[in-house]
CSV table of C-alpha atoms in Angstrom, one decimal:
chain,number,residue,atom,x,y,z
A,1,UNK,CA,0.0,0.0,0.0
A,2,UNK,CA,1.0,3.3,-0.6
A,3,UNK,CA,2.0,6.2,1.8
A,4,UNK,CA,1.5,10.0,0.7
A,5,UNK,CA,3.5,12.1,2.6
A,6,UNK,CA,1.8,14.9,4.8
A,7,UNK,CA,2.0,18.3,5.2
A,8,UNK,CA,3.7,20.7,7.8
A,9,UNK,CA,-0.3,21.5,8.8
A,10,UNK,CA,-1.0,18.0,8.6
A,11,UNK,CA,1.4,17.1,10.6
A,12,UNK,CA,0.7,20.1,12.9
A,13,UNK,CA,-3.0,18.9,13.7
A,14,UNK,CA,-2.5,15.0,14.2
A,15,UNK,CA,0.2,15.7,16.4
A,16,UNK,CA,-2.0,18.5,18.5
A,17,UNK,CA,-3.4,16.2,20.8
A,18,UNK,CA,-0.9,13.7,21.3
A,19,UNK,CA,1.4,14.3,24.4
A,20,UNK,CA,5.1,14.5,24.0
A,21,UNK,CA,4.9,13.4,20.1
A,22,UNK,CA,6.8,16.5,17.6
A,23,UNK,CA,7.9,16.2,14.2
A,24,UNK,CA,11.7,16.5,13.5
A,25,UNK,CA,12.6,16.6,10.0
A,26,UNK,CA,10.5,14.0,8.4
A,27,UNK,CA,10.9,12.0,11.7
A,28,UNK,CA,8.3,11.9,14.5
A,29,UNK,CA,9.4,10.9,18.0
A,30,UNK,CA,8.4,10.8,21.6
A,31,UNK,CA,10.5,9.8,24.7
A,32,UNK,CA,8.8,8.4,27.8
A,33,UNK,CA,9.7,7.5,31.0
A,34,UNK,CA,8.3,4.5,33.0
A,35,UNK,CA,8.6,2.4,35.7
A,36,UNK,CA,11.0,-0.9,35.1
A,37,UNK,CA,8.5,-2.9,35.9
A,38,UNK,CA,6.0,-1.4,34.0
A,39,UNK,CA,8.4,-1.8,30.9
A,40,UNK,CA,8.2,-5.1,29.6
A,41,UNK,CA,4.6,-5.0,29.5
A,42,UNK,CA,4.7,-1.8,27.9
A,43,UNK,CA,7.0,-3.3,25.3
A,44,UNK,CA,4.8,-5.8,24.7
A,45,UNK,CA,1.9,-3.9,23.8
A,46,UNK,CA,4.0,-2.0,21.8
A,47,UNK,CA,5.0,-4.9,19.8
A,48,UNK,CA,1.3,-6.4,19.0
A,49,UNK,CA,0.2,-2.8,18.1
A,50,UNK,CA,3.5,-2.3,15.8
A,51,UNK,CA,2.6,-6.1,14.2
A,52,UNK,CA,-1.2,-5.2,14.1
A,53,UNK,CA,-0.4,-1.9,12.4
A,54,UNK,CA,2.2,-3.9,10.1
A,55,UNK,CA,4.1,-0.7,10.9
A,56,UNK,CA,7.1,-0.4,13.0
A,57,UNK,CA,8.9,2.2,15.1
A,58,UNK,CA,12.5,2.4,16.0
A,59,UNK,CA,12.5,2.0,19.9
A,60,UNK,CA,15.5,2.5,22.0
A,61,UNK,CA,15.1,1.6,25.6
A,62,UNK,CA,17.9,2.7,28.3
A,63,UNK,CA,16.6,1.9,32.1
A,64,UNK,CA,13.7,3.7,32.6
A,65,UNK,CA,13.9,6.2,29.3
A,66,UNK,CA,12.0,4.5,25.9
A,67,UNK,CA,12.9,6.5,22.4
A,68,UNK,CA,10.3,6.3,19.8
A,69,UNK,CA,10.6,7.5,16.4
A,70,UNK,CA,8.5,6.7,13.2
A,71,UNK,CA,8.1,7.8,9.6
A,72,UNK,CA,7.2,5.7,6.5
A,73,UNK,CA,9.4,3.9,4.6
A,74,UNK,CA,7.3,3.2,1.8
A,75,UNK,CA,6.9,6.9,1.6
A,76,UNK,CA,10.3,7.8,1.1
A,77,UNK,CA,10.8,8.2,4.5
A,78,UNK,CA,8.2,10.6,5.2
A,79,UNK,CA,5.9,11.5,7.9
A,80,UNK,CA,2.7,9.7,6.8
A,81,UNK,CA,-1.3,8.3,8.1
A,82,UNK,CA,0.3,4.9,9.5
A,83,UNK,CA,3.0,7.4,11.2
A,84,UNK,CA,0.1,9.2,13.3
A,85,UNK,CA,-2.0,6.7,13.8
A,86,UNK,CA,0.7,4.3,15.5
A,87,UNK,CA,2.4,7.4,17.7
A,88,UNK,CA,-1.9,8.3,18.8
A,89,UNK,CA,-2.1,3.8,19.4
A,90,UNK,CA,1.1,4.4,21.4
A,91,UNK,CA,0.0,7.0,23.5
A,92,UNK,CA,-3.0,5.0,24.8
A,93,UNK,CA,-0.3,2.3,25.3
A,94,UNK,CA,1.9,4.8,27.4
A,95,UNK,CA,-1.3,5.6,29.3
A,96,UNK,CA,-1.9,2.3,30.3
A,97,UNK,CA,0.7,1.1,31.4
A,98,UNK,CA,1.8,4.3,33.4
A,99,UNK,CA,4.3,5.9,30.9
A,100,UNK,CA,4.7,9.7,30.8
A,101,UNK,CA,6.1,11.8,28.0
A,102,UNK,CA,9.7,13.1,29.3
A,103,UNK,CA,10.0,16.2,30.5
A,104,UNK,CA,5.9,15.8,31.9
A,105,UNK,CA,5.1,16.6,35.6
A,106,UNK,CA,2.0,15.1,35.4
């Protein structure tokens, strides 16, 4: 299937109401923080959405810091549909298993 790349403004409004997600280049990422505990699970979750999506973020995990970052392949490497769909699936993820965007207070 096909990617089309989105716009700056495209980009702008899926990523408005998704918590610690920016655009970087033609790169989204996030970083969270979580529990160690809480980690594996969250991982796996991850995974199943990544494999249900048959999209797949780069995800770098250092003790309790996970680095997310997407864009499409098939799209030249652009920001695409699959790119904020998987970052809004991951933020539910995040949520449920007690993750919070770096930098967050909350």
């Amino acid at each position: 299937m096909s990617a089309t790349p989105l716009t700056d403004a495209e980009i702008s409004q899926a990523l408005a109401p998704l918590a610690g997600w920016r655009a970087d280049g033609s790169t989204l990422r996030a970083t969270y923080t979580i529990g160690r505990n809480d980690l594996p699970g969250f991982y796996a979750s991850l995974a199943a959405a990544e494999d249900a999506a048959d999209h797949h973020a780069r995800v770098a995990m250092l003790y309790t810091t996970v680095d997310l970052e997407l864009n499409t392949h098939d799209a030249g490497g652009a920001i695409t549909h699959r790119d904020t769909d998987l970052a809004g699936r991951i933020v539910e993820l995040a949520e449920e298993h007690g993750a919070t965007p770096a930098g967050d207070k909350g």
